GROMACS .gro file of C-alpha atoms in nm:
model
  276
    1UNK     CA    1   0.000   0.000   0.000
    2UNK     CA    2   0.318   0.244   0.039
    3UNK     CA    3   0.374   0.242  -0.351
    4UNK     CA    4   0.052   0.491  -0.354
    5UNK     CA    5   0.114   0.843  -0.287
    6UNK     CA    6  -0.190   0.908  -0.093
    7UNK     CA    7  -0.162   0.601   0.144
    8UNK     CA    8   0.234   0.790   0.236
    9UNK     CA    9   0.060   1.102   0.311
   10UNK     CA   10  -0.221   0.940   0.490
   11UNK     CA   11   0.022   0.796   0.734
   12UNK     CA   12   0.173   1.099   0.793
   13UNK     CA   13  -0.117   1.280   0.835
   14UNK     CA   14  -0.217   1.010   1.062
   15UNK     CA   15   0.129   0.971   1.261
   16UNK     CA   16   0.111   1.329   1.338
   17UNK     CA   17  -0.192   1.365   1.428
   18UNK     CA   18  -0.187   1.070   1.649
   19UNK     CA   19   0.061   1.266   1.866
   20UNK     CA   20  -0.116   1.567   1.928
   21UNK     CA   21  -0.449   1.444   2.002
   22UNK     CA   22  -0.408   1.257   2.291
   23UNK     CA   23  -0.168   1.582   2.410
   24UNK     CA   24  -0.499   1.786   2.411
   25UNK     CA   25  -0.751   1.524   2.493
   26UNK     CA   26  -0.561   1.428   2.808
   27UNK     CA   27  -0.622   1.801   2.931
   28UNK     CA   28  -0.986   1.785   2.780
   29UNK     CA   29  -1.026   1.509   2.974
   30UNK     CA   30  -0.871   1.587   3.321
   31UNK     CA   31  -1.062   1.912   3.329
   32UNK     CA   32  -1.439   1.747   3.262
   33UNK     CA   33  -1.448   1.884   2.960
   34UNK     CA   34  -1.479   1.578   2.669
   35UNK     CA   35  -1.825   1.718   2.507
   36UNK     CA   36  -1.598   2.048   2.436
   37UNK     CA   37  -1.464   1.814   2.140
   38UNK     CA   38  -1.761   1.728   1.978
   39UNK     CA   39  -1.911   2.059   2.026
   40UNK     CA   40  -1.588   2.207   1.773
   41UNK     CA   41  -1.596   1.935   1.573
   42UNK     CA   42  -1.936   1.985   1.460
   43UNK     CA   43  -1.912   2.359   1.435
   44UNK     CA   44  -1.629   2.316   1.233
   45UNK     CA   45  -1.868   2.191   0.952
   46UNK     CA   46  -2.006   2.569   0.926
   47UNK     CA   47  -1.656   2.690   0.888
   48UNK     CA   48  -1.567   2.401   0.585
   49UNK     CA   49  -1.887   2.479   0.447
   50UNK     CA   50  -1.781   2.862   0.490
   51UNK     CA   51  -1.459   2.804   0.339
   52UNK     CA   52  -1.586   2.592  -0.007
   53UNK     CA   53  -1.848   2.878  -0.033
   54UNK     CA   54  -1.578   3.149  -0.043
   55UNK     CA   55  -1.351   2.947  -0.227
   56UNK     CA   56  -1.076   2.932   0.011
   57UNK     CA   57  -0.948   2.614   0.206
   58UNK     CA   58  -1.196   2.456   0.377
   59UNK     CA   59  -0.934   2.347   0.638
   60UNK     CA   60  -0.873   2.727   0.699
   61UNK     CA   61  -1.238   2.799   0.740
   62UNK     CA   62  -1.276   2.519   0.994
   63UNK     CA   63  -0.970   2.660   1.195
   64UNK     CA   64  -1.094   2.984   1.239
   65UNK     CA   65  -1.460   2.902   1.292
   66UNK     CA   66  -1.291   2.670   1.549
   67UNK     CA   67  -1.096   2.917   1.740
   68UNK     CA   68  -1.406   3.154   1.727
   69UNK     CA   69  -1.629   2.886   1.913
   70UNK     CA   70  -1.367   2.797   2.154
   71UNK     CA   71  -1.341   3.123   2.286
   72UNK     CA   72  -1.750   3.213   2.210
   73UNK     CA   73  -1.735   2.910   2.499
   74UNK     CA   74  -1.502   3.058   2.725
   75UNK     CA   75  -1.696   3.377   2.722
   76UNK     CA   76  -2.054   3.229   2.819
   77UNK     CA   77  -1.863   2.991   3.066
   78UNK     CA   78  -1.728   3.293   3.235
   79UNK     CA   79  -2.066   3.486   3.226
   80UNK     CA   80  -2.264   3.173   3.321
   81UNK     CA   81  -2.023   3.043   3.568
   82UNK     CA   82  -2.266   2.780   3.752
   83UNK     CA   83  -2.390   2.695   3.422
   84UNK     CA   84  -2.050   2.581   3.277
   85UNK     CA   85  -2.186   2.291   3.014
   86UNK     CA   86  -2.475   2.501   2.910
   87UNK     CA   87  -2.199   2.710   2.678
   88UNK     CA   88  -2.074   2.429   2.538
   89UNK     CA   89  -2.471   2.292   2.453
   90UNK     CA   90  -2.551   2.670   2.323
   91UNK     CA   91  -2.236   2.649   2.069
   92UNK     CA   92  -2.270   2.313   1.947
   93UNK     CA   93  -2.659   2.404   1.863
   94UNK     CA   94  -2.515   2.772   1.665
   95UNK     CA   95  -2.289   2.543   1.483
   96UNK     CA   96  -2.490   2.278   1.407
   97UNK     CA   97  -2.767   2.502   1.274
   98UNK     CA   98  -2.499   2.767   1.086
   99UNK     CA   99  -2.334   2.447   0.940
  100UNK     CA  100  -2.652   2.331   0.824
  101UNK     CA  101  -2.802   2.650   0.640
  102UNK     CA  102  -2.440   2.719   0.468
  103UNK     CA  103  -2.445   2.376   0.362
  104UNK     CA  104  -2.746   2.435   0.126
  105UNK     CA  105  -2.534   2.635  -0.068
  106UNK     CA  106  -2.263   2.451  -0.168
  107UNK     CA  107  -2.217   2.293  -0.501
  108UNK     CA  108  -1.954   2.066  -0.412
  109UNK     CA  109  -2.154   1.850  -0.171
  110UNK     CA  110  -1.911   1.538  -0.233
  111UNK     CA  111  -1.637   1.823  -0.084
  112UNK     CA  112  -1.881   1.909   0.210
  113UNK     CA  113  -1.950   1.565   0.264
  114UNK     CA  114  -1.561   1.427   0.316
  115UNK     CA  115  -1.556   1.611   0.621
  116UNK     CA  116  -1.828   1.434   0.778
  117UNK     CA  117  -1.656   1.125   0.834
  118UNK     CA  118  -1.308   1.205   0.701
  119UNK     CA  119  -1.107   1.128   0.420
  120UNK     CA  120  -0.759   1.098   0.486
  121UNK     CA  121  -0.681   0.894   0.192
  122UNK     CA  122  -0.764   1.208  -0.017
  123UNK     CA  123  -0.498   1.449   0.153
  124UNK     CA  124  -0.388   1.668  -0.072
  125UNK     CA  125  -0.007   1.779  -0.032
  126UNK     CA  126  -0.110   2.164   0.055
  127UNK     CA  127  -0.294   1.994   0.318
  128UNK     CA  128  -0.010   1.768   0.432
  129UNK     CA  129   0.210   2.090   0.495
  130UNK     CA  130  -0.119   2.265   0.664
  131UNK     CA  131  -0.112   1.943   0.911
  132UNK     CA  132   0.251   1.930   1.003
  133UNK     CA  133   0.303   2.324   1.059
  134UNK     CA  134  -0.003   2.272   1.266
  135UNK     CA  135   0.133   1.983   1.480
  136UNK     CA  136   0.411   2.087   1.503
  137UNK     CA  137   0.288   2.413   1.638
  138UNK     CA  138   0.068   2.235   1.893
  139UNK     CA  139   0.323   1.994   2.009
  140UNK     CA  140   0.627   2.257   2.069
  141UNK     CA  141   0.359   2.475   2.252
  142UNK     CA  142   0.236   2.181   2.476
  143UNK     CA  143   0.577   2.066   2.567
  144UNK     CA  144   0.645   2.454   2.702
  145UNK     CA  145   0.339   2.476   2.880
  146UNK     CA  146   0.396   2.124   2.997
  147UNK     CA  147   0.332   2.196   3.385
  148UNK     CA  148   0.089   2.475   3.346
  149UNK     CA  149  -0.134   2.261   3.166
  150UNK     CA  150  -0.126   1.939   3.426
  151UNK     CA  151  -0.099   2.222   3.688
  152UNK     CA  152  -0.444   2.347   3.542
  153UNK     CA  153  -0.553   2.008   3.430
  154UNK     CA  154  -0.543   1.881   3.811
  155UNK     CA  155  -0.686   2.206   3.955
  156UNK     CA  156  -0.729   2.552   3.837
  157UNK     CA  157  -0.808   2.735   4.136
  158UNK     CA  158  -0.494   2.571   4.283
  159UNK     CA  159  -0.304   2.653   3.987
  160UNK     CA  160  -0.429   3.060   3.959
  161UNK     CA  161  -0.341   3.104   4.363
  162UNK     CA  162  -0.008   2.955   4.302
  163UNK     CA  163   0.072   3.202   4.009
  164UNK     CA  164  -0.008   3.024   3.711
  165UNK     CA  165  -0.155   3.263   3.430
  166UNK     CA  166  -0.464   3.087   3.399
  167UNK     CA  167  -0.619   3.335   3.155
  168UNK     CA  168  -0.356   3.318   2.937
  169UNK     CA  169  -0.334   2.943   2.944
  170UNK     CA  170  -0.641   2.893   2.889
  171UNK     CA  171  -0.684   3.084   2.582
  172UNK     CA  172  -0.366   2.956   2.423
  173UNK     CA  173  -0.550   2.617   2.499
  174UNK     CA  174  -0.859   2.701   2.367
  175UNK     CA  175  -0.624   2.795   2.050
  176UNK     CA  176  -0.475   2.449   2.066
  177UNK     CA  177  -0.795   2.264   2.095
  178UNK     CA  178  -0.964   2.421   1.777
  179UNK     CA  179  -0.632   2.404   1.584
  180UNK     CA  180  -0.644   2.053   1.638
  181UNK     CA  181  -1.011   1.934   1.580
  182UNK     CA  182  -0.985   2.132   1.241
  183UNK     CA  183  -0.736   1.989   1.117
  184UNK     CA  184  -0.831   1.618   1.263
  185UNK     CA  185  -1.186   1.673   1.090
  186UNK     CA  186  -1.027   1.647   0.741
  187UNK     CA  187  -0.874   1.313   0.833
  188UNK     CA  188  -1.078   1.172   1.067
  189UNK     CA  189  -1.461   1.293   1.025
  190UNK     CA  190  -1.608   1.600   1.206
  191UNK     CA  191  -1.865   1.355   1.363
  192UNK     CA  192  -1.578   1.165   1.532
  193UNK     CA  193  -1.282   1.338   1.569
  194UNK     CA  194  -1.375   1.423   1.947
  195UNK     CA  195  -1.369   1.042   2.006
  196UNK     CA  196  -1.061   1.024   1.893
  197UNK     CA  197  -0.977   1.276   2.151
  198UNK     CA  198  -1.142   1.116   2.449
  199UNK     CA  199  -1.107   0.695   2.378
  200UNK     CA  200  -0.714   0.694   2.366
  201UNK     CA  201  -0.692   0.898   2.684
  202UNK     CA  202  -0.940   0.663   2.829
  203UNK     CA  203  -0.753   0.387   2.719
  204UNK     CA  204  -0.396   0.565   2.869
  205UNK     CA  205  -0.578   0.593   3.192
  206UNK     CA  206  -0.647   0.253   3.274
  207UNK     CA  207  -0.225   0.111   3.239
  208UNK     CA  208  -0.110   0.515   3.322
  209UNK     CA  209   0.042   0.559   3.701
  210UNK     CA  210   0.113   0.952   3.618
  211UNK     CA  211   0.042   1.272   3.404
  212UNK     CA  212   0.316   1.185   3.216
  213UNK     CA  213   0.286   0.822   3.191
  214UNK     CA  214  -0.106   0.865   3.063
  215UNK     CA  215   0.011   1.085   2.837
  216UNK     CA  216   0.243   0.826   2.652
  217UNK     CA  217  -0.015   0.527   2.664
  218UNK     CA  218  -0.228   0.791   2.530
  219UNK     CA  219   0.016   0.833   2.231
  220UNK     CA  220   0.085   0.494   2.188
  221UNK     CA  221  -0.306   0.350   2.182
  222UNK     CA  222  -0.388   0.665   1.954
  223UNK     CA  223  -0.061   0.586   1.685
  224UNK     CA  224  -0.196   0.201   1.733
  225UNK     CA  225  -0.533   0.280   1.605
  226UNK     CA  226  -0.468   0.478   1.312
  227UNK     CA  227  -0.177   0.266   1.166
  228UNK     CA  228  -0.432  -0.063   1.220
  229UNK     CA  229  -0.738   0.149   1.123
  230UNK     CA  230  -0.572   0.281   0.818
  231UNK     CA  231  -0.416  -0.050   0.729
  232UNK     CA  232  -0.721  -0.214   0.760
  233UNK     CA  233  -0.912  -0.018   0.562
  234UNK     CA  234  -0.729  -0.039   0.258
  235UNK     CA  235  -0.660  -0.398   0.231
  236UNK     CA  236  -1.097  -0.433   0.364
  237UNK     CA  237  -1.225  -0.178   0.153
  238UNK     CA  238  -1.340   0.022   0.473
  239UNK     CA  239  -1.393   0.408   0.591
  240UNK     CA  240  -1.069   0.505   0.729
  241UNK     CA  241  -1.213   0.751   0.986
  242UNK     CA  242  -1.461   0.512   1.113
  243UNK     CA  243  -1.242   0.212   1.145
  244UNK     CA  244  -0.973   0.366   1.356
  245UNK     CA  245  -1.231   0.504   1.591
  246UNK     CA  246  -1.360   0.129   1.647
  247UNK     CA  247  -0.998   0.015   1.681
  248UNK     CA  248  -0.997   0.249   1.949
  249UNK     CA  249  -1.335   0.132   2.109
  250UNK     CA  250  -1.200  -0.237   2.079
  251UNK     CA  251  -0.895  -0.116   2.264
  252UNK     CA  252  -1.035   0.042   2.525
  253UNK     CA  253  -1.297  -0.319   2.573
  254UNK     CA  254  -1.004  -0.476   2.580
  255UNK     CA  255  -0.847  -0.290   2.875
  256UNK     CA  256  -1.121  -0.280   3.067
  257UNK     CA  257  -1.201  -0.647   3.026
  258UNK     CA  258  -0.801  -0.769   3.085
  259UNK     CA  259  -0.841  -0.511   3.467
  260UNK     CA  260  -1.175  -0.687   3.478
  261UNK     CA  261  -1.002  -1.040   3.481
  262UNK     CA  262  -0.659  -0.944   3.685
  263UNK     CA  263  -0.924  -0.812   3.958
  264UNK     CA  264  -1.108  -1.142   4.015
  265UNK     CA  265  -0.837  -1.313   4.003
  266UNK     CA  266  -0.667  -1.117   4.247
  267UNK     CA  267  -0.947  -1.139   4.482
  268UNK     CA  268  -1.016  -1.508   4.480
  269UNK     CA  269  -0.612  -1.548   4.575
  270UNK     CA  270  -0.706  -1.324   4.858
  271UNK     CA  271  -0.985  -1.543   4.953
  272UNK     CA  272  -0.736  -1.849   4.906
  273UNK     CA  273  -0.496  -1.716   5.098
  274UNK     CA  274  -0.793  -1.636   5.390
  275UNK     CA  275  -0.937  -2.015   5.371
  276UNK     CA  276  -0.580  -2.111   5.444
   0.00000   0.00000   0.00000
């Protein structure tokens, strides 16, 4: 399958974005915030539709509609303070609806329609670049703002009386977030690219003894499911996007069922070792 152009840049579409994802999901996830994912990922759709409408990339369109809904969520959570998850219902309804009445305009549906449930066999070399000045972007910033982020992840009130520019942080990580669902909903499908930023972290969780170590397992079960995902679907005839979200699922089953097992068996020793 490497003697095909596309299949080289969809794994390096896919190896890159397999990094960064689970750098931003583990953050997502520590701070109770996985529906903030799926509430992007389907706004995004108004800015692809946006962007084939004005003839400009529809990756670029979905980036900055992205970044605009991020922060449209950080406002309303900051006006509506007890209310937190209401601003991320009240932008995933805007986008949903603005996504839907630009849609009706575009010719291209096919176009429109790739970002629904991805299409990273047809990455296009412009959009190769896009992806790694992106990722790389989002990695190198993550790194720096390595222990303000777990600082913030673990507890933000902790983190703004201990000095930690909170604001700040949190608006380069709003930046972060929509940067990387954008770009992910090319590859992986707008409908779901924010489970491919919750189920690896899940997975990382369950073998992960630290930030760090989650982090890594994180990595590794994300870079696991796309390679197999993408893999499989060319040899099966498959939807990439789809498959490497189930390889994730069947991970995470897996994991849970293999703790499931090492528990009982580690009881009934315990209750051998009582009889005795």
């Amino acid at each position: 399958m490497f003697e095909y152009a596309f299949m080289q840049r969809a794994f390096a579409v896919g190896l890159m974005l397999g990094i960064i994802m689970p750098c931003i999901g583990v953050t997502i996830v520590l701070k109770r915030l996985s529906m903030l994912g799926d509430a992007l990922s389907h706004t995004s759709l108004a800015g692809v539709a946006g962007g084939l409408l004005l003839g400009i990339d529809p990756v670029l369109g979905a980036t900055v509609t992205c970044v605009c809904a991020a922060f449209g969520i950080e406002a309303i959570r900051k006006k509506m303070p007890q209310y937190a998850e209401l601003s991320i219902a009240i932008m995933l309804s805007a986008g949903v609806g603005l996504a839907g009445v630009l849609s009706g305009f575009v010719q291209n549906a096919s176009g429109f329609n790739s970002f629904l449930f991805g299409s990273i066999v047809a990455i296009q070399p412009s959009e190769l670049i896009l992806t790694a000045c992106i990722s790389g972007g989002v990695l190198l910033t993550f790194l720096l703002l390595y222990k303000e982020l777990f600082y913030m992840a673990l507890d933000e009130h902790a983190a703004r009386r201990a000095g930690v520019p909170t604001g700040v942080i949190n608006s380069i990580f709003t930046v972060l977030t929509a940067a990387t669902i954008s770009v992910s909903a090319r590859t992986v499908g707008a409908l779901i690219v924010s489970s491919m930023l919750v189920v690896p972290v899940a997975c990382g969780m369950q073998l992960g003894k630290s930030y760090r170590q989650t982090v890594l397992w994180s990595i590794f079960f994300a870079e696991s499911s796309i390679i197999g995902g993408l893999t499989l679907a060319f040899y099966a005839g498959l939807k990439p996007g789809g498959t490497i979200v189930l390889l994730s699922v069947v991970w995470l089953l897996v994991l849970l069922l293999g703790r499931g097992i090492v528990a009982l068996l580690g009881r009934k020793q315990s209750f051998s070792r009582e009889i005795k």
